[in-house]
CSV table of C-alpha atoms and ligand atoms in Angstrom, one decimal:
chain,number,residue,atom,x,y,z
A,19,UNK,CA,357.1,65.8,291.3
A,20,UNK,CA,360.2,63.7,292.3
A,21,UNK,CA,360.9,60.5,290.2
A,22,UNK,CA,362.9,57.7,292.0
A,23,UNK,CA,364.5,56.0,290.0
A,24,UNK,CA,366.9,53.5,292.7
A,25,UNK,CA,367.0,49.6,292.3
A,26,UNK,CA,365.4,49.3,295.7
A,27,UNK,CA,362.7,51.9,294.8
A,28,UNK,CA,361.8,50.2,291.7
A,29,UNK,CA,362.0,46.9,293.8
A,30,UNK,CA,359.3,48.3,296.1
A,31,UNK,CA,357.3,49.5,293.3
A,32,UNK,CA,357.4,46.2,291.5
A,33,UNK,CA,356.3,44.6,294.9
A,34,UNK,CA,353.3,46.6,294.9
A,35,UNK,CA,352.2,46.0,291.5
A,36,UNK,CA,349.0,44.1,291.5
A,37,UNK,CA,349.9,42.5,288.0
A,38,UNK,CA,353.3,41.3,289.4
A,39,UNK,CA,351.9,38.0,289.5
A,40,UNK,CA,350.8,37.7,285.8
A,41,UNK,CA,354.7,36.9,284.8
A,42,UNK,CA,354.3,33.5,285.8
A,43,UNK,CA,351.7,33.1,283.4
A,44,UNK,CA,354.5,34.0,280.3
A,45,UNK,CA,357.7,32.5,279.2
A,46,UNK,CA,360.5,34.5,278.8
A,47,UNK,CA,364.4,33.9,277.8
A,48,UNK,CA,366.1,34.6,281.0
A,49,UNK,CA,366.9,38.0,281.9
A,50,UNK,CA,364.6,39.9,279.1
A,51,UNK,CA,362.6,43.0,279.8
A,52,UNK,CA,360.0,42.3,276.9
A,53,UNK,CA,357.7,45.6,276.6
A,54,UNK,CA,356.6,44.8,273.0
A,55,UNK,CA,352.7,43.9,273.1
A,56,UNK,CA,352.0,45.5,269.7
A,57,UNK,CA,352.5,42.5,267.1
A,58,UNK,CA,354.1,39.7,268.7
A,59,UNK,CA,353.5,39.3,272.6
A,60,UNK,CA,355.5,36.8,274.9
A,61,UNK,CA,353.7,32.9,274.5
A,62,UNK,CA,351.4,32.5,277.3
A,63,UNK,CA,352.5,29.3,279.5
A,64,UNK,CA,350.8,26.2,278.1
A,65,UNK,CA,350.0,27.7,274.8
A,66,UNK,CA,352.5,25.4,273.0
A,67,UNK,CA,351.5,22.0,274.8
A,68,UNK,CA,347.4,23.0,274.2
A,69,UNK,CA,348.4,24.3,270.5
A,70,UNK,CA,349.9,20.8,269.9
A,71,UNK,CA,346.9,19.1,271.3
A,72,UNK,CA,344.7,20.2,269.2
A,73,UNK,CA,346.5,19.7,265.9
A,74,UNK,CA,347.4,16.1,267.4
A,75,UNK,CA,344.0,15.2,268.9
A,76,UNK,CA,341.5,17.7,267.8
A,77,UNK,CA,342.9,17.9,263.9
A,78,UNK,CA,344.8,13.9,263.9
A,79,UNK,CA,342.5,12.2,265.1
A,80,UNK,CA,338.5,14.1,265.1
A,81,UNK,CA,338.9,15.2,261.5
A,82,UNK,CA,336.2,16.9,259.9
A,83,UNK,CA,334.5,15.7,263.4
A,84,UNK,CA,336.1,18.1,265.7
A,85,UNK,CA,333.8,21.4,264.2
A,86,UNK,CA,331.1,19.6,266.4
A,87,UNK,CA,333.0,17.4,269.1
A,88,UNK,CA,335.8,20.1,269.7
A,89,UNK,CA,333.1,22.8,269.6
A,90,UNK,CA,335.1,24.7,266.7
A,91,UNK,CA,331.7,25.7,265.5
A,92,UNK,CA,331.3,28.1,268.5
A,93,UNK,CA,334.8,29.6,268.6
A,94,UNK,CA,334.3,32.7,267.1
A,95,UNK,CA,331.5,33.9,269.7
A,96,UNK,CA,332.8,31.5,272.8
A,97,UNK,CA,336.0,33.4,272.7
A,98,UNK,CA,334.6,36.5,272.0
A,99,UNK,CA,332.9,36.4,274.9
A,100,UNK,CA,336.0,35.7,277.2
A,101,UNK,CA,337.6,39.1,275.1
A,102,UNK,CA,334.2,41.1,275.7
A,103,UNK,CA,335.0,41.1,279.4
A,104,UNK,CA,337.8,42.6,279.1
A,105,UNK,CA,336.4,44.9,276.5
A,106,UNK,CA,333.5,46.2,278.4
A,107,UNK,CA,331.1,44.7,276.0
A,108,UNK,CA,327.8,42.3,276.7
A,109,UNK,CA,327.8,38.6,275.8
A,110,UNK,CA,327.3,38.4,272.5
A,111,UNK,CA,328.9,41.3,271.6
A,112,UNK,CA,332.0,40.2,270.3
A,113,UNK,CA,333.2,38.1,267.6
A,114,UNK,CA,337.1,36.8,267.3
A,115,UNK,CA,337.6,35.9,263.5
A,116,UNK,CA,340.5,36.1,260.9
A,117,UNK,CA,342.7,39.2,261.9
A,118,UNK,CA,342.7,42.8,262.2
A,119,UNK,CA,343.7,43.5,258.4
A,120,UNK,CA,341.2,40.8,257.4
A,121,UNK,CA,338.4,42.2,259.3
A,122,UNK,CA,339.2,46.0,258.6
A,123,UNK,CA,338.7,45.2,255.0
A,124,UNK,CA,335.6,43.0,255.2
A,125,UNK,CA,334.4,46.0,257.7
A,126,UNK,CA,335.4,48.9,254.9
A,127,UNK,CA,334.1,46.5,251.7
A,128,UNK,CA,330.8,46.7,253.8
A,129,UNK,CA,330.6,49.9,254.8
A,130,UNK,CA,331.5,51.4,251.4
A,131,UNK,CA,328.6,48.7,250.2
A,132,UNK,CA,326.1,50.7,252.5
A,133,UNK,CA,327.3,54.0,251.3
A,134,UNK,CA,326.4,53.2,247.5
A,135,UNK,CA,322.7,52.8,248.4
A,136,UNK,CA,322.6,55.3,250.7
A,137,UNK,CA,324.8,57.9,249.8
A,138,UNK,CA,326.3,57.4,246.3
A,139,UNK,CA,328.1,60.4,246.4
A,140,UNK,CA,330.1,59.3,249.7
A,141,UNK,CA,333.8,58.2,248.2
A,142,UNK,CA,335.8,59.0,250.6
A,143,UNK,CA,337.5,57.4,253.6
A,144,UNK,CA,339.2,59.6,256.1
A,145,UNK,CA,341.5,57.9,258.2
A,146,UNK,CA,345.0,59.0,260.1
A,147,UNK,CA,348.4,59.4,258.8
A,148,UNK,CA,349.9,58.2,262.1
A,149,UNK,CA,347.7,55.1,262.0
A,150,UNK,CA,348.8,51.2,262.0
A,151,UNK,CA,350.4,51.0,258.4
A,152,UNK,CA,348.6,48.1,257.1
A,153,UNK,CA,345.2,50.4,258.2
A,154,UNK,CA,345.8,53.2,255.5
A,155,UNK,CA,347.1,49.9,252.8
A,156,UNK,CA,344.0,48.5,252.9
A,157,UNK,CA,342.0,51.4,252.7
A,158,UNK,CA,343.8,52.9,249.8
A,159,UNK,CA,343.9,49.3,248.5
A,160,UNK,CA,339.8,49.1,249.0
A,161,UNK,CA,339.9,52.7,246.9
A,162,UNK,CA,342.0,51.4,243.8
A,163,UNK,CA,340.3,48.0,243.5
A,164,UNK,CA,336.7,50.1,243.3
A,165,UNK,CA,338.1,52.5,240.9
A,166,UNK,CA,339.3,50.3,239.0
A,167,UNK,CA,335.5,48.0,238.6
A,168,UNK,CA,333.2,51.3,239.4
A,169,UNK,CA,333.0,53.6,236.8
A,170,UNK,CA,328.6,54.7,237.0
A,171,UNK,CA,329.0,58.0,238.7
A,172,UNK,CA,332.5,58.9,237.5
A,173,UNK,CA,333.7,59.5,241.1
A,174,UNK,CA,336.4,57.8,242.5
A,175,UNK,CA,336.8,56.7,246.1
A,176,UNK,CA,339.9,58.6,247.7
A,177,UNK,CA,341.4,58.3,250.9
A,178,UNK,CA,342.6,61.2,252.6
A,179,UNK,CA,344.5,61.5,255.3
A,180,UNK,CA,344.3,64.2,258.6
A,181,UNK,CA,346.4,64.5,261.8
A,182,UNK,CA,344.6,66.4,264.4
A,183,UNK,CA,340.9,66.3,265.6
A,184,UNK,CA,340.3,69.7,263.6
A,185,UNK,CA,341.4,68.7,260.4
A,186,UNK,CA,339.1,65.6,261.3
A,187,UNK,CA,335.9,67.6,261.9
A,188,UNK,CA,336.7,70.1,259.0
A,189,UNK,CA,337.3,67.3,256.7
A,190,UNK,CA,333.7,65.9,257.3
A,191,UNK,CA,331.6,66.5,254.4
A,192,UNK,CA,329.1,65.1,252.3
A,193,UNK,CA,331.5,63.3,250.4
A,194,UNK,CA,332.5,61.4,253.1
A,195,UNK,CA,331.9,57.7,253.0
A,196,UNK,CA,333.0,57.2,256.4
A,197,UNK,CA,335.8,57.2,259.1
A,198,UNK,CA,338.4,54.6,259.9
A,199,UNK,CA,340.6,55.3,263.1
A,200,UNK,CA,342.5,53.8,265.4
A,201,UNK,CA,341.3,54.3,269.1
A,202,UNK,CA,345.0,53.9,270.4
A,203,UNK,CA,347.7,55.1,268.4
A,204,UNK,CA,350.1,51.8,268.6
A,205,UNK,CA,353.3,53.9,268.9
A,206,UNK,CA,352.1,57.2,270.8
A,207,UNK,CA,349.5,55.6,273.0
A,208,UNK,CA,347.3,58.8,272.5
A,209,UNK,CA,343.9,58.1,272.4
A,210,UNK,CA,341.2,59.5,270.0
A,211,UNK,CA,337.7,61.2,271.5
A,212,UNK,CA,335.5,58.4,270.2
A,213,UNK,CA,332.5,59.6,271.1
A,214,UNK,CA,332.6,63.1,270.1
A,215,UNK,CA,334.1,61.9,266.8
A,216,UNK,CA,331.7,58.9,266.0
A,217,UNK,CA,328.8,61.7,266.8
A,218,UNK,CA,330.3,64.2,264.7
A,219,UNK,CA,330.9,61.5,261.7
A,220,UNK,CA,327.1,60.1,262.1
A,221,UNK,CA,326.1,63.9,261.8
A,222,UNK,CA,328.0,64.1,258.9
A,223,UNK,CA,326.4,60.7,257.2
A,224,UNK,CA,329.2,59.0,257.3
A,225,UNK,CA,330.2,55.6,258.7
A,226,UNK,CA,332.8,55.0,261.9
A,227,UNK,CA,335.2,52.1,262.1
A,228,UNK,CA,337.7,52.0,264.6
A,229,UNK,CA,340.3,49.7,265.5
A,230,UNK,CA,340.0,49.0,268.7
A,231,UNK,CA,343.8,46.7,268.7
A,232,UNK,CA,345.6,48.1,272.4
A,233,UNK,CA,342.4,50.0,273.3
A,234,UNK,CA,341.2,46.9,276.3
A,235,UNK,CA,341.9,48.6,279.4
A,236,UNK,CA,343.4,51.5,277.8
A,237,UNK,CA,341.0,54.2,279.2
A,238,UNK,CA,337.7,55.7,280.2
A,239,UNK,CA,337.4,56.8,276.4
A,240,UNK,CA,336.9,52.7,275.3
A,241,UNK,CA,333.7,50.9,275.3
A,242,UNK,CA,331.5,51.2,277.4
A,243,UNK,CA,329.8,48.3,279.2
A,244,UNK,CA,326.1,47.1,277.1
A,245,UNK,CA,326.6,50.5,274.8
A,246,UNK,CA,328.6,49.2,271.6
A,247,UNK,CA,328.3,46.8,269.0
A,248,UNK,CA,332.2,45.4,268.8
A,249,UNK,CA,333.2,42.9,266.1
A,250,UNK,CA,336.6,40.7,266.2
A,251,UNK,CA,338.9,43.6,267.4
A,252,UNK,CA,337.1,46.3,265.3
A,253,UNK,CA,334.2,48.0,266.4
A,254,UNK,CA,331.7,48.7,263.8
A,255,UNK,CA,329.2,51.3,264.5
A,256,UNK,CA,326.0,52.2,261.7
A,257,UNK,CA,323.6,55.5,262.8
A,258,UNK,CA,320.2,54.3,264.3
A,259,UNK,CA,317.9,56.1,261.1
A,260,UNK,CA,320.2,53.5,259.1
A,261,UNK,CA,320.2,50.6,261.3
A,262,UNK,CA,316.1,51.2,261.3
A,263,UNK,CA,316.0,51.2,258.0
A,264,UNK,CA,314.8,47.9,256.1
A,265,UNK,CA,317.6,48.5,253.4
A,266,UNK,CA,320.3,47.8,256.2
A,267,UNK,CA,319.0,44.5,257.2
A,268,UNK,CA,321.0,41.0,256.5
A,269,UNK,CA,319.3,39.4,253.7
A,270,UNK,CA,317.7,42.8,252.0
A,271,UNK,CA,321.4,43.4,250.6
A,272,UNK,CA,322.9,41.2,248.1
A,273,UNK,CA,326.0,39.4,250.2
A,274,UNK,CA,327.2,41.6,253.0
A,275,UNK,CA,330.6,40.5,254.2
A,276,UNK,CA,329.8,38.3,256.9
A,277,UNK,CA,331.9,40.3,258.9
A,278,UNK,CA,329.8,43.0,258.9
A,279,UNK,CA,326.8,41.5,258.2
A,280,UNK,CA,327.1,40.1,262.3
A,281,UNK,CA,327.9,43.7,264.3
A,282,UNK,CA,324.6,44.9,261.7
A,283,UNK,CA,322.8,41.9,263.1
A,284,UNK,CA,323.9,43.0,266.5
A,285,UNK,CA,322.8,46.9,265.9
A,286,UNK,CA,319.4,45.9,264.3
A,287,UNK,CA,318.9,43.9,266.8
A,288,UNK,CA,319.7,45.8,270.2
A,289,UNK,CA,319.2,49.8,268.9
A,290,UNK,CA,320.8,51.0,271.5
A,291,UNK,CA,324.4,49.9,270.5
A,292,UNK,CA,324.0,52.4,268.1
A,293,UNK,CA,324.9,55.6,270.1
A,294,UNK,CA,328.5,56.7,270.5
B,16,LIG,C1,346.6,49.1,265.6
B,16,LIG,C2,346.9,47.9,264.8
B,16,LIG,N1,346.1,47.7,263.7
B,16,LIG,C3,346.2,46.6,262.9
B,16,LIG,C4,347.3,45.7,263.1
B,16,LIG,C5,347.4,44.6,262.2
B,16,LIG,O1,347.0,43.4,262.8
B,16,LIG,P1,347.0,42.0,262.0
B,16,LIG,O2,348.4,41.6,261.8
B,16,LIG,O3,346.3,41.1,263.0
B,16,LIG,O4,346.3,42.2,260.8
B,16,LIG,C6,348.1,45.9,264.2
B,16,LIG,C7,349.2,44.9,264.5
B,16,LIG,O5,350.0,45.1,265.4
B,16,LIG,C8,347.9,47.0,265.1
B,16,LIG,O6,348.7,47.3,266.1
């Protein structure tokens, strides 16, 4: 395979790139080649001017008014919505809220909260030793702040940590609580097997979370269209038998983080989101 690697070459190329047109729609200091999209993209034109507006307008002058009159009620679902699209998911599906730490803790605190009714044994959390730092902080965090308050069965919550898909499998037990991955590795770009693992983990009786942050339009291997329950950048997925199951339901458990208390809502109420 030859590589051509001429101004004019990559000229043409860039002429024949069908998201050419999208840098208009980003402001950049002159003569930058910004590639970073991992924690700080480039400010979208207008994002500044509409930003002021509504701490001017919507915050100034509506008040306490605008959660009505400037919709903010809705924002969470409204916007996920316009992310779902790009996601693959159905309206309704998707919920933007807080950020990707905040929601990976309120999605572990709940999972783990499933785990001691259903599986009180299940302490650990396998996740990745490649994965987005702040991932592994929080759930080694989650561990310590349990083992520190949990003391009835004498077991504490551990998080271990595997590199390869093996060591993932072989690692499955039933101790595990459950999984927390990312799909796309934010350095690497290489993608985990979703399916095959969030099948193996629900064998297993354990829980998958992934973080889905640089998976939209990443791959074949992301969510599928009308087939996933996906929650404010995470994706949350509970087995069907548990979904079913009264004990699951909002309202039967005492104060499920509302995070995860909405992609339950969504599972219990569409079954079929339930199958990797
Ligand atoms: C894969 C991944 N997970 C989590 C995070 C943390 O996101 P946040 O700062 O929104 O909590 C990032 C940030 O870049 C990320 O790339």
């Amino acid at each position: 395979m030859s590589t051509q690697t001429s101004r004019e070459a990559l000229q043409a190329l860039d002429r024949q790139d069908p998201l050419a047109r999208f840098r208009d729609r980003f402001v950049l200091p002159e003569a930058v080649i910004y590639l970073d999209g991992n924690s700080l993209g480039p400010l979208p034109v207008g994002a500044a001017e509409r930003a002021a507006e509504v701490v001017n307008e919507q915050w100034g002058q509506g008040l306490i008014r605008s959660w009505n009159t400037a919709g903010w009620f809705e924002l969470p679902t409204r916007l996920g919505d316009k992310l779902g699209t790009l996601l693959g998911a159905n309206p309704g599906e998707t919920v933007v809220t807080d950020t990707t730490s905040l929601n990976l803790f309120k999605a572990l605190a709940s999972a783990l909260r499933i785990q001691q009714v259903d599986g009180p044994g299940r302490r650990v959390i396998i996740t990745e030793r490649d994965n987005f730092p702040t991932d592994i902080y929080i759930a080694q965090g989650l561990a310590d702040l349990l083992n520190s308050v949990t003391t009835e069965t004498g077991v504490d919550y551990e998080v271990r940590l595997i590199d390869t898909q093996d060591e993932l499998l072989a690692a499955l037990g039933p101790d595990t609580a459950l999984i927390s991955l990312s799909h796309v590795n934010y350095r690497t770009g290489r993608m985990w097997d979703m399916p095959a693992i969030t099948a193996a983990a629900h064998e297993a009786g354990a829980l998958a979370i992934w973080d889905l942050a640089h998976a939209a339009g990443a791959g074949a291997g992301g969510p599928e269209r009308g087939r996933r329950g996906l929650c404010g950048g995470l994706y949350v997925q509970v087995p069907q038998r548990r979904a079913g199951r009264p004990g699951v339901h909002l309202g039967q458990r005492p104060a499920p983080a509302a995070f995860l208390a909405t992609a339950l809502r969504l599972v219990v109420a569409r079954p079929a989101l339930c199958h990797g």
